[in-house]
Amino acid sequence: MDSFPKNALGMVRKMTEKGAEMPAKAIAFQGAPGANSHLAALDYAPEGLPVPCFAFEDAIDAVKNGAAGCAIIPIENSLHGRVADIHFLLPESGLYIVDEYFMQIEHCLMAKSADADIKTAMSHPQALGQCRHYLRKRGIIPVAYADTAAAAAFVAQQDDPHAAAIAPKLAAQIYGLQPVADAIEDAPHNITRFVVLAPEAAKPESDGPLMTTFIFQVKNVPAALYKAMGGFATNGVNMTKLESYQQGGSFAATEFYTDIEGAPGDPAVDRALEELSFYCNNVRVLGTYPQARPRG
């Protein structure tokens, strides 16, 4: 907790204490009060009790040790791609994906003065990436920080008149900064996908479309991935995401993170997963949950 900027600690402690009174309603999120993940927690579960955590690992640990009933974690953004480290943290967490939530992201440039001569802008790397064209055009140097709202808190407690933060407008209100420019993201379709993590797997109702997320590692033989994917095509299972990443230091075996439409128990999905397993060293389902993504 002490890793947060000093002017955020009071609110962090109050929110943590309130969540501790009713852990089942507590929703852990990464970031200081006022961060986008805080807003996502409020929007996703208006009756919940958001609990700030400094790092993603802290939010996951809060669920694992019973301090929170679930965690809401950003996993990817429509402008800047996947959130770093999440694909490693999810399989290691022992938690399950029980829901997904999509939120429109709007970034505000804020400083101590509305007419400040801004030289640097501090924020989470994802936010900086989503505003890179805006910053480059104005010659503002991006500075990475743990999260958007904590960056706002840090700027507010410093004496640098040329420093700014990029965060939700709520953070300006919380930490006493002045909005300099609104909606500075590089495109209006700036949407972040969050996943909700819980200790137990969900058993969603089958009266609506479902998603299933799993990871797998193909055998290190020619055409293994091609053959493994064939089962989804022949069984008519739509794959909405397939991302690779290296696990360990050998570079000999690649892990894949995958989303499909459907759920185990559906004969087509079961057949596709059975064919996949034949060409893999391991397959692990991370969760089945209601589909919430915008349809296009």
PDB file of C-alpha atoms in Angstrom:
ATOM      1  CA  MET A   1       0.000   0.000   0.000  1.00  0.00           C
ATOM      2  CA  ASP A   2       2.816   2.407   0.845  1.00  0.00           C
ATOM      3  CA  SER A   3       3.956   2.297  -2.793  1.00  0.00           C
ATOM      4  CA  PHE A   4       1.144   4.697  -3.710  1.00  0.00           C
ATOM      5  CA  PRO A   5       1.881   8.440  -3.761  1.00  0.00           C
ATOM      6  CA  LYS A   6       1.383   9.976  -0.311  1.00  0.00           C
ATOM      7  CA  ASN A   7      -1.614  12.080  -1.334  1.00  0.00           C
ATOM      8  CA  ALA A   8      -3.443   8.930  -2.491  1.00  0.00           C
ATOM      9  CA  LEU A   9      -2.796   6.856   0.629  1.00  0.00           C
ATOM     10  CA  GLY A  10      -5.682   8.222   2.696  1.00  0.00           C
ATOM     11  CA  MET A  11      -8.302   7.233   0.139  1.00  0.00           C
ATOM     12  CA  VAL A  12      -6.550   3.920  -0.541  1.00  0.00           C
ATOM     13  CA  ARG A  13      -6.694   3.023   3.169  1.00  0.00           C
ATOM     14  CA  LYS A  14     -10.380   3.987   3.481  1.00  0.00           C
ATOM     15  CA  MET A  15     -11.374   1.958   0.422  1.00  0.00           C
ATOM     16  CA  THR A  16      -9.313  -1.018   1.608  1.00  0.00           C
ATOM     17  CA  GLU A  17     -10.852  -0.903   5.086  1.00  0.00           C
ATOM     18  CA  LYS A  18     -14.360  -0.662   3.652  1.00  0.00           C
ATOM     19  CA  GLY A  19     -13.709  -3.638   1.396  1.00  0.00           C
ATOM     20  CA  ALA A  20     -12.382  -5.631   4.357  1.00  0.00           C
ATOM     21  CA  GLU A  21     -15.729  -5.223   6.108  1.00  0.00           C
ATOM     22  CA  MET A  22     -17.518  -7.070   3.275  1.00  0.00           C
ATOM     23  CA  PRO A  23     -14.903  -9.061   1.311  1.00  0.00           C
ATOM     24  CA  ALA A  24     -17.518 -10.808  -0.823  1.00  0.00           C
ATOM     25  CA  LYS A  25     -18.511  -7.423  -2.313  1.00  0.00           C
ATOM     26  CA  ALA A  26     -14.921  -6.170  -2.650  1.00  0.00           C
ATOM     27  CA  ILE A  27     -13.558  -5.828  -6.194  1.00  0.00           C
ATOM     28  CA  ALA A  28      -9.786  -5.552  -6.420  1.00  0.00           C
ATOM     29  CA  PHE A  29      -8.313  -3.389  -9.170  1.00  0.00           C
ATOM     30  CA  GLN A  30      -4.831  -2.258 -10.117  1.00  0.00           C
ATOM     31  CA  GLY A  31      -4.214   1.436  -9.658  1.00  0.00           C
ATOM     32  CA  ALA A  32      -4.858   4.393  -7.411  1.00  0.00           C
ATOM     33  CA  PRO A  33      -8.353   5.804  -6.819  1.00  0.00           C
ATOM     34  CA  GLY A  34      -9.520   7.488 -10.014  1.00  0.00           C
ATOM     35  CA  ALA A  35      -7.780   5.063 -12.386  1.00  0.00           C
ATOM     36  CA  ASN A  36      -9.603   3.594 -15.377  1.00  0.00           C
ATOM     37  CA  SER A  37      -9.757   0.248 -13.595  1.00  0.00           C
ATOM     38  CA  HIS A  38     -11.474   2.009 -10.673  1.00  0.00           C
ATOM     39  CA  LEU A  39     -14.069   3.387 -13.084  1.00  0.00           C
ATOM     40  CA  ALA A  40     -14.477  -0.063 -14.639  1.00  0.00           C
ATOM     41  CA  ALA A  41     -15.102  -1.600 -11.197  1.00  0.00           C
ATOM     42  CA  LEU A  42     -17.755   1.031 -10.431  1.00  0.00           C
ATOM     43  CA  ASP A  43     -19.454   0.574 -13.813  1.00  0.00           C
ATOM     44  CA  TYR A  44     -19.307  -3.219 -13.766  1.00  0.00           C
ATOM     45  CA  ALA A  45     -20.662  -3.622 -10.242  1.00  0.00           C
ATOM     46  CA  PRO A  46     -22.266  -0.411  -8.913  1.00  0.00           C
ATOM     47  CA  GLU A  47     -23.029  -2.119  -5.584  1.00  0.00           C
ATOM     48  CA  GLY A  48     -19.477  -3.444  -5.229  1.00  0.00           C
ATOM     49  CA  LEU A  49     -16.646  -2.080  -3.097  1.00  0.00           C
ATOM     50  CA  PRO A  50     -13.596  -1.226  -5.239  1.00  0.00           C
ATOM     51  CA  VAL A  51     -10.268  -1.937  -3.529  1.00  0.00           C
ATOM     52  CA  PRO A  52      -7.110  -0.270  -4.951  1.00  0.00           C
ATOM     53  CA  CYS A  53      -4.008  -2.430  -5.421  1.00  0.00           C
ATOM     54  CA  PHE A  54      -0.621  -1.128  -6.523  1.00  0.00           C
ATOM     55  CA  ALA A  55       0.228  -3.970  -8.945  1.00  0.00           C
ATOM     56  CA  PHE A  56      -1.693  -6.579 -10.916  1.00  0.00           C
ATOM     57  CA  GLU A  57      -0.148  -9.249  -8.693  1.00  0.00           C
ATOM     58  CA  ASP A  58      -1.543  -7.458  -5.618  1.00  0.00           C
ATOM     59  CA  ALA A  59      -5.063  -7.453  -7.088  1.00  0.00           C
ATOM     60  CA  ILE A  60      -4.789 -11.156  -7.879  1.00  0.00           C
ATOM     61  CA  ASP A  61      -3.426 -11.913  -4.392  1.00  0.00           C
ATOM     62  CA  ALA A  62      -6.346 -10.016  -2.828  1.00  0.00           C
ATOM     63  CA  VAL A  63      -8.723 -12.514  -4.426  1.00  0.00           C
ATOM     64  CA  LYS A  64      -6.563 -15.528  -3.617  1.00  0.00           C
ATOM     65  CA  ASN A  65      -6.295 -14.629   0.084  1.00  0.00           C
ATOM     66  CA  GLY A  66      -9.991 -13.785   0.430  1.00  0.00           C
ATOM     67  CA  ALA A  67      -9.640 -10.017   0.820  1.00  0.00           C
ATOM     68  CA  ALA A  68     -11.775  -9.521  -2.311  1.00  0.00           C
ATOM     69  CA  GLY A  69     -14.441 -11.596  -3.986  1.00  0.00           C
ATOM     70  CA  CYS A  70     -13.109 -10.853  -7.461  1.00  0.00           C
ATOM     71  CA  ALA A  71     -10.684  -8.669  -9.400  1.00  0.00           C
ATOM     72  CA  ILE A  72     -11.281  -6.667 -12.561  1.00  0.00           C
ATOM     73  CA  ILE A  73      -8.188  -6.576 -14.755  1.00  0.00           C
ATOM     74  CA  PRO A  74      -7.552  -4.870 -18.125  1.00  0.00           C
ATOM     75  CA  ILE A  75      -6.341  -7.368 -20.681  1.00  0.00           C
ATOM     76  CA  GLU A  76      -6.290  -5.538 -24.018  1.00  0.00           C
ATOM     77  CA  ASN A  77      -7.015  -2.226 -25.703  1.00  0.00           C
ATOM     78  CA  SER A  78      -8.346  -1.532 -29.180  1.00  0.00           C
ATOM     79  CA  LEU A  79      -5.585   1.022 -29.895  1.00  0.00           C
ATOM     80  CA  HIS A  80      -2.567  -0.312 -28.045  1.00  0.00           C
ATOM     81  CA  GLY A  81      -3.034  -4.079 -27.932  1.00  0.00           C
ATOM     82  CA  ARG A  82      -2.612  -6.409 -24.987  1.00  0.00           C
ATOM     83  CA  VAL A  83      -1.653  -5.260 -21.532  1.00  0.00           C
ATOM     84  CA  ALA A  84       1.892  -6.361 -20.715  1.00  0.00           C
ATOM     85  CA  ASP A  85       2.387  -9.387 -18.443  1.00  0.00           C
ATOM     86  CA  ILE A  86      -1.299 -10.269 -18.207  1.00  0.00           C
ATOM     87  CA  HIS A  87      -0.913 -13.392 -20.351  1.00  0.00           C
ATOM     88  CA  PHE A  88       1.724 -14.625 -17.921  1.00  0.00           C
ATOM     89  CA  LEU A  89      -0.140 -13.633 -14.761  1.00  0.00           C
ATOM     90  CA  LEU A  90      -3.500 -15.173 -15.609  1.00  0.00           C
ATOM     91  CA  PRO A  91      -2.338 -18.804 -15.962  1.00  0.00           C
ATOM     92  CA  GLU A  92      -0.136 -18.500 -12.879  1.00  0.00           C
ATOM     93  CA  SER A  93      -2.864 -16.927 -10.739  1.00  0.00           C
ATOM     94  CA  GLY A  94      -4.967 -20.053 -10.228  1.00  0.00           C
ATOM     95  CA  LEU A  95      -8.059 -17.850 -10.713  1.00  0.00           C
ATOM     96  CA  TYR A  96     -10.757 -18.184 -13.349  1.00  0.00           C
ATOM     97  CA  ILE A  97     -12.207 -15.712 -15.817  1.00  0.00           C
ATOM     98  CA  VAL A  98     -15.903 -15.419 -14.929  1.00  0.00           C
ATOM     99  CA  ASP A  99     -16.903 -12.372 -16.962  1.00  0.00           C
ATOM    100  CA  GLU A 100     -15.689  -9.754 -19.429  1.00  0.00           C
ATOM    101  CA  TYR A 101     -16.396  -6.040 -19.502  1.00  0.00           C
ATOM    102  CA  PHE A 102     -15.739  -3.449 -22.202  1.00  0.00           C
ATOM    103  CA  MET A 103     -15.263   0.226 -21.381  1.00  0.00           C
ATOM    104  CA  GLN A 104     -14.788   3.302 -23.535  1.00  0.00           C
ATOM    105  CA  ILE A 105     -11.587   5.049 -22.439  1.00  0.00           C
ATOM    106  CA  GLU A 106     -11.191   8.826 -22.462  1.00  0.00           C
ATOM    107  CA  HIS A 107      -7.905  10.390 -21.430  1.00  0.00           C
ATOM    108  CA  CYS A 108      -7.530  13.856 -19.944  1.00  0.00           C
ATOM    109  CA  LEU A 109      -4.272  15.816 -19.868  1.00  0.00           C
ATOM    110  CA  MET A 110      -4.033  17.498 -16.466  1.00  0.00           C
ATOM    111  CA  ALA A 111      -1.532  19.691 -14.661  1.00  0.00           C
ATOM    112  CA  LYS A 112      -1.286  22.046 -11.685  1.00  0.00           C
ATOM    113  CA  SER A 113      -2.330  24.928 -13.902  1.00  0.00           C
ATOM    114  CA  ALA A 114      -4.726  24.906 -16.841  1.00  0.00           C
ATOM    115  CA  ASP A 115      -2.322  27.084 -18.846  1.00  0.00           C
ATOM    116  CA  ALA A 116       0.862  25.210 -17.878  1.00  0.00           C
ATOM    117  CA  ASP A 117       3.740  25.004 -20.353  1.00  0.00           C
ATOM    118  CA  ILE A 118       3.832  21.212 -20.426  1.00  0.00           C
ATOM    119  CA  LYS A 119       7.089  19.430 -21.182  1.00  0.00           C
ATOM    120  CA  THR A 120       6.399  15.938 -19.806  1.00  0.00           C
ATOM    121  CA  ALA A 121       3.306  13.764 -19.408  1.00  0.00           C
ATOM    122  CA  MET A 122       3.276  10.909 -16.911  1.00  0.00           C
ATOM    123  CA  SER A 123       0.932   7.911 -17.111  1.00  0.00           C
ATOM    124  CA  HIS A 124       0.634   4.161 -17.463  1.00  0.00           C
ATOM    125  CA  PRO A 125       2.404   2.855 -20.619  1.00  0.00           C
ATOM    126  CA  GLN A 126      -0.953   1.795 -22.077  1.00  0.00           C
ATOM    127  CA  ALA A 127      -2.355   5.321 -21.738  1.00  0.00           C
ATOM    128  CA  LEU A 128       0.816   6.845 -23.168  1.00  0.00           C
ATOM    129  CA  GLY A 129       0.580   4.490 -26.133  1.00  0.00           C
ATOM    130  CA  GLN A 130      -3.044   5.402 -26.712  1.00  0.00           C
ATOM    131  CA  CYS A 131      -2.095   9.105 -26.841  1.00  0.00           C
ATOM    132  CA  ARG A 132       1.277   8.849 -28.583  1.00  0.00           C
ATOM    133  CA  HIS A 133       0.322  10.900 -31.661  1.00  0.00           C
ATOM    134  CA  TYR A 134      -1.086  13.702 -29.498  1.00  0.00           C
ATOM    135  CA  LEU A 135       2.073  13.834 -27.392  1.00  0.00           C
ATOM    136  CA  ARG A 136       4.475  13.610 -30.324  1.00  0.00           C
ATOM    137  CA  LYS A 137       2.722  16.389 -32.232  1.00  0.00           C
ATOM    138  CA  ARG A 138       3.170  18.728 -29.261  1.00  0.00           C
ATOM    139  CA  GLY A 139       6.688  17.679 -28.314  1.00  0.00           C
ATOM    140  CA  ILE A 140       5.598  16.370 -24.918  1.00  0.00           C
ATOM    141  CA  ILE A 141       7.889  13.697 -23.482  1.00  0.00           C
ATOM    142  CA  PRO A 142       6.022  10.595 -22.210  1.00  0.00           C
ATOM    143  CA  VAL A 143       7.048   9.284 -18.788  1.00  0.00           C
ATOM    144  CA  ALA A 144       5.872   5.832 -17.696  1.00  0.00           C
ATOM    145  CA  TYR A 145       4.317   5.355 -14.264  1.00  0.00           C
ATOM    146  CA  ALA A 146       2.499   2.539 -12.444  1.00  0.00           C
ATOM    147  CA  ASP A 147      -1.007   3.702 -13.369  1.00  0.00           C
ATOM    148  CA  THR A 148      -2.908   6.722 -14.631  1.00  0.00           C
ATOM    149  CA  ALA A 149      -4.397   7.995 -11.387  1.00  0.00           C
ATOM    150  CA  ALA A 150      -1.203   7.423  -9.393  1.00  0.00           C
ATOM    151  CA  ALA A 151       0.582   9.519 -12.024  1.00  0.00           C
ATOM    152  CA  ALA A 152      -1.930  12.307 -11.385  1.00  0.00           C
ATOM    153  CA  ALA A 153      -1.350  12.013  -7.640  1.00  0.00           C
ATOM    154  CA  PHE A 154       2.424  12.116  -8.144  1.00  0.00           C
ATOM    155  CA  VAL A 155       2.271  15.222 -10.358  1.00  0.00           C
ATOM    156  CA  ALA A 156      -0.011  16.942  -7.839  1.00  0.00           C
ATOM    157  CA  GLN A 157       2.479  16.510  -5.002  1.00  0.00           C
ATOM    158  CA  GLN A 158       5.504  17.659  -7.025  1.00  0.00           C
ATOM    159  CA  ASP A 159       6.709  21.219  -7.668  1.00  0.00           C
ATOM    160  CA  ASP A 160       7.434  20.848 -11.386  1.00  0.00           C
ATOM    161  CA  PRO A 161       5.278  23.409 -13.267  1.00  0.00           C
ATOM    162  CA  HIS A 162       6.016  21.702 -16.590  1.00  0.00           C
ATOM    163  CA  ALA A 163       4.812  18.243 -15.548  1.00  0.00           C
ATOM    164  CA  ALA A 164       1.419  16.821 -16.481  1.00  0.00           C
ATOM    165  CA  ALA A 165      -0.416  13.532 -16.121  1.00  0.00           C
ATOM    166  CA  ILE A 166      -2.722  11.593 -18.408  1.00  0.00           C
ATOM    167  CA  ALA A 167      -5.625  10.075 -16.499  1.00  0.00           C
ATOM    168  CA  PRO A 168      -9.423  10.006 -16.278  1.00  0.00           C
ATOM    169  CA  LYS A 169     -10.919  13.401 -15.468  1.00  0.00           C
ATOM    170  CA  LEU A 170     -12.017  11.988 -12.104  1.00  0.00           C
ATOM    171  CA  ALA A 171      -8.351  11.866 -11.072  1.00  0.00           C
ATOM    172  CA  ALA A 172      -8.035  15.635 -11.594  1.00  0.00           C
ATOM    173  CA  GLN A 173     -10.926  16.175  -9.182  1.00  0.00           C
ATOM    174  CA  ILE A 174      -9.512  13.780  -6.599  1.00  0.00           C
ATOM    175  CA  TYR A 175      -5.948  15.123  -6.577  1.00  0.00           C
ATOM    176  CA  GLY A 176      -6.571  18.813  -7.230  1.00  0.00           C
ATOM    177  CA  LEU A 177      -5.213  19.117 -10.771  1.00  0.00           C
ATOM    178  CA  GLN A 178      -6.602  21.254 -13.599  1.00  0.00           C
ATOM    179  CA  PRO A 179      -7.781  19.686 -16.877  1.00  0.00           C
ATOM    180  CA  VAL A 180      -5.705  21.005 -19.789  1.00  0.00           C
ATOM    181  CA  ALA A 181      -7.238  18.991 -22.650  1.00  0.00           C
ATOM    182  CA  ASP A 182      -9.991  16.380 -22.813  1.00  0.00           C
ATOM    183  CA  ALA A 183     -10.268  13.261 -24.968  1.00  0.00           C
ATOM    184  CA  ILE A 184      -6.649  13.284 -26.141  1.00  0.00           C
ATOM    185  CA  GLU A 185      -6.643   9.611 -27.176  1.00  0.00           C
ATOM    186  CA  ASP A 186      -5.558   9.114 -30.793  1.00  0.00           C
ATOM    187  CA  ALA A 187      -8.886   7.654 -31.949  1.00  0.00           C
ATOM    188  CA  PRO A 188     -12.447   7.778 -30.608  1.00  0.00           C
ATOM    189  CA  HIS A 189     -12.815   3.980 -30.713  1.00  0.00           C
ATOM    190  CA  ASN A 190     -10.555   3.569 -27.698  1.00  0.00           C
ATOM    191  CA  ILE A 191     -12.003   0.591 -25.840  1.00  0.00           C
ATOM    192  CA  THR A 192     -10.395  -1.542 -23.159  1.00  0.00           C
ATOM    193  CA  ARG A 193     -11.463  -5.083 -22.465  1.00  0.00           C
ATOM    194  CA  PHE A 194     -11.426  -6.126 -18.821  1.00  0.00           C
ATOM    195  CA  VAL A 195     -11.783  -9.626 -17.433  1.00  0.00           C
ATOM    196  CA  VAL A 196     -13.245 -10.452 -14.037  1.00  0.00           C
ATOM    197  CA  LEU A 197     -11.276 -13.038 -12.054  1.00  0.00           C
ATOM    198  CA  ALA A 198     -12.666 -15.195  -9.235  1.00  0.00           C
ATOM    199  CA  PRO A 199     -11.487 -18.221  -7.210  1.00  0.00           C
ATOM    200  CA  GLU A 200     -14.075 -20.569  -8.703  1.00  0.00           C
ATOM    201  CA  ALA A 201     -15.016 -21.161 -12.325  1.00  0.00           C
ATOM    202  CA  ALA A 202     -18.355 -19.746 -13.437  1.00  0.00           C
ATOM    203  CA  LYS A 203     -21.291 -21.843 -14.603  1.00  0.00           C
ATOM    204  CA  PRO A 204     -23.013 -19.313 -16.868  1.00  0.00           C
ATOM    205  CA  GLU A 205     -26.526 -19.828 -18.161  1.00  0.00           C
ATOM    206  CA  SER A 206     -26.673 -21.176 -21.683  1.00  0.00           C
ATOM    207  CA  ASP A 207     -29.480 -18.875 -22.844  1.00  0.00           C
ATOM    208  CA  GLY A 208     -26.987 -16.354 -24.239  1.00  0.00           C
ATOM    209  CA  PRO A 209     -23.722 -16.444 -26.195  1.00  0.00           C
ATOM    210  CA  LEU A 210     -20.708 -17.636 -24.212  1.00  0.00           C
ATOM    211  CA  MET A 211     -16.955 -17.192 -24.499  1.00  0.00           C
ATOM    212  CA  THR A 212     -14.235 -19.605 -23.440  1.00  0.00           C
ATOM    213  CA  THR A 213     -10.605 -18.656 -22.846  1.00  0.00           C
ATOM    214  CA  PHE A 214      -7.835 -21.234 -22.761  1.00  0.00           C
ATOM    215  CA  ILE A 215      -4.085 -21.568 -23.176  1.00  0.00           C
ATOM    216  CA  PHE A 216      -2.236 -24.345 -24.955  1.00  0.00           C
ATOM    217  CA  GLN A 217       1.249 -25.375 -25.997  1.00  0.00           C
ATOM    218  CA  VAL A 218       1.644 -27.185 -29.296  1.00  0.00           C
ATOM    219  CA  LYS A 219       4.101 -30.018 -29.725  1.00  0.00           C
ATOM    220  CA  ASN A 220       7.374 -28.929 -31.325  1.00  0.00           C
ATOM    221  CA  VAL A 221       6.742 -30.725 -34.633  1.00  0.00           C
ATOM    222  CA  PRO A 222       6.101 -29.384 -38.168  1.00  0.00           C
ATOM    223  CA  ALA A 223       2.551 -28.111 -38.854  1.00  0.00           C
ATOM    224  CA  ALA A 224       1.381 -28.782 -35.283  1.00  0.00           C
ATOM    225  CA  LEU A 225      -0.353 -25.406 -34.974  1.00  0.00           C
ATOM    226  CA  TYR A 226      -1.949 -25.727 -38.412  1.00  0.00           C
ATOM    227  CA  LYS A 227      -3.363 -29.141 -37.540  1.00  0.00           C
ATOM    228  CA  ALA A 228      -4.409 -28.078 -34.063  1.00  0.00           C
ATOM    229  CA  MET A 229      -6.414 -25.167 -35.455  1.00  0.00           C
ATOM    230  CA  GLY A 230      -8.106 -27.300 -38.094  1.00  0.00           C
ATOM    231  CA  GLY A 231     -10.578 -28.737 -35.616  1.00  0.00           C
ATOM    232  CA  PHE A 232     -12.087 -25.336 -34.908  1.00  0.00           C
ATOM    233  CA  ALA A 233     -12.633 -24.662 -38.610  1.00  0.00           C
ATOM    234  CA  THR A 234     -14.136 -28.049 -39.413  1.00  0.00           C
ATOM    235  CA  ASN A 235     -16.449 -27.898 -36.387  1.00  0.00           C
ATOM    236  CA  GLY A 236     -17.597 -24.330 -37.050  1.00  0.00           C
ATOM    237  CA  VAL A 237     -16.184 -22.846 -33.833  1.00  0.00           C
ATOM    238  CA  ASN A 238     -15.331 -19.162 -34.161  1.00  0.00           C
ATOM    239  CA  MET A 239     -11.937 -18.198 -32.730  1.00  0.00           C
ATOM    240  CA  THR A 240     -11.827 -14.495 -31.827  1.00  0.00           C
ATOM    241  CA  LYS A 241      -8.279 -14.349 -30.472  1.00  0.00           C
ATOM    242  CA  LEU A 242      -5.042 -16.275 -30.918  1.00  0.00           C
ATOM    243  CA  GLU A 243      -1.894 -14.757 -29.417  1.00  0.00           C
ATOM    244  CA  SER A 244       1.495 -16.366 -28.937  1.00  0.00           C
ATOM    245  CA  TYR A 245       4.064 -15.759 -26.234  1.00  0.00           C
ATOM    246  CA  GLN A 246       7.207 -17.488 -25.024  1.00  0.00           C
ATOM    247  CA  GLN A 247       7.160 -19.255 -21.683  1.00  0.00           C
ATOM    248  CA  GLY A 248      10.580 -19.887 -20.167  1.00  0.00           C
ATOM    249  CA  GLY A 249      13.913 -19.285 -21.866  1.00  0.00           C
ATOM    250  CA  SER A 250      14.246 -22.152 -24.307  1.00  0.00           C
ATOM    251  CA  PHE A 251      12.320 -20.630 -27.268  1.00  0.00           C
ATOM    252  CA  ALA A 252      11.530 -24.231 -28.202  1.00  0.00           C
ATOM    253  CA  ALA A 253       7.852 -24.262 -27.254  1.00  0.00           C
ATOM    254  CA  THR A 254       5.332 -21.473 -27.758  1.00  0.00           C
ATOM    255  CA  GLU A 255       2.303 -20.866 -25.565  1.00  0.00           C
ATOM    256  CA  PHE A 256      -0.914 -19.603 -27.146  1.00  0.00           C
ATOM    257  CA  TYR A 257      -3.672 -17.590 -25.498  1.00  0.00           C
ATOM    258  CA  THR A 258      -7.037 -18.133 -27.171  1.00  0.00           C
ATOM    259  CA  ASP A 259     -10.665 -16.967 -27.032  1.00  0.00           C
ATOM    260  CA  ILE A 260     -13.450 -18.861 -28.760  1.00  0.00           C
ATOM    261  CA  GLU A 261     -17.193 -18.403 -28.983  1.00  0.00           C
ATOM    262  CA  GLY A 262     -18.950 -21.272 -27.223  1.00  0.00           C
ATOM    263  CA  ALA A 263     -18.287 -23.471 -24.229  1.00  0.00           C
ATOM    264  CA  PRO A 264     -17.256 -27.002 -23.277  1.00  0.00           C
ATOM    265  CA  GLY A 265     -20.342 -29.188 -23.316  1.00  0.00           C
ATOM    266  CA  ASP A 266     -21.235 -27.990 -26.787  1.00  0.00           C
ATOM    267  CA  PRO A 267     -20.482 -30.985 -29.046  1.00  0.00           C
ATOM    268  CA  ALA A 268     -18.730 -28.822 -31.644  1.00  0.00           C
ATOM    269  CA  VAL A 269     -16.510 -27.178 -29.013  1.00  0.00           C
ATOM    270  CA  ASP A 270     -15.745 -30.527 -27.375  1.00  0.00           C
ATOM    271  CA  ARG A 271     -14.697 -32.029 -30.714  1.00  0.00           C
ATOM    272  CA  ALA A 272     -12.491 -29.025 -31.513  1.00  0.00           C
ATOM    273  CA  LEU A 273     -10.783 -29.154 -28.099  1.00  0.00           C
ATOM    274  CA  GLU A 274     -10.265 -32.901 -28.431  1.00  0.00           C
ATOM    275  CA  GLU A 275      -8.518 -32.434 -31.783  1.00  0.00           C
ATOM    276  CA  LEU A 276      -6.488 -29.566 -30.326  1.00  0.00           C
ATOM    277  CA  SER A 277      -5.298 -31.726 -27.427  1.00  0.00           C
ATOM    278  CA  PHE A 278      -3.951 -34.369 -29.798  1.00  0.00           C
ATOM    279  CA  TYR A 279      -1.355 -31.912 -31.145  1.00  0.00           C
ATOM    280  CA  CYS A 280      -0.547 -30.211 -27.826  1.00  0.00           C
ATOM    281  CA  ASN A 281       1.582 -30.835 -24.782  1.00  0.00           C
ATOM    282  CA  ASN A 282      -1.114 -29.260 -22.627  1.00  0.00           C
ATOM    283  CA  VAL A 283      -4.431 -27.402 -22.852  1.00  0.00           C
ATOM    284  CA  ARG A 284      -5.876 -25.458 -19.919  1.00  0.00           C
ATOM    285  CA  VAL A 285      -9.238 -23.705 -19.815  1.00  0.00           C
ATOM    286  CA  LEU A 286      -9.067 -20.386 -17.940  1.00  0.00           C
ATOM    287  CA  GLY A 287     -12.802 -19.784 -17.901  1.00  0.00           C
ATOM    288  CA  THR A 288     -16.177 -19.791 -19.618  1.00  0.00           C
ATOM    289  CA  TYR A 289     -18.296 -16.664 -19.230  1.00  0.00           C
ATOM    290  CA  PRO A 290     -21.106 -14.624 -20.840  1.00  0.00           C
ATOM    291  CA  GLN A 291     -20.139 -12.809 -24.026  1.00  0.00           C
ATOM    292  CA  ALA A 292     -20.196  -9.041 -23.531  1.00  0.00           C
ATOM    293  CA  ARG A 293     -18.179  -7.783 -26.511  1.00  0.00           C
ATOM    294  CA  PRO A 294     -19.672  -5.288 -28.932  1.00  0.00           C
ATOM    295  CA  ARG A 295     -21.042  -6.987 -32.004  1.00  0.00           C
ATOM    296  CA  GLY A 296     -19.943  -5.626 -35.360  1.00  0.00           C
TER     297      GLY A 296
END
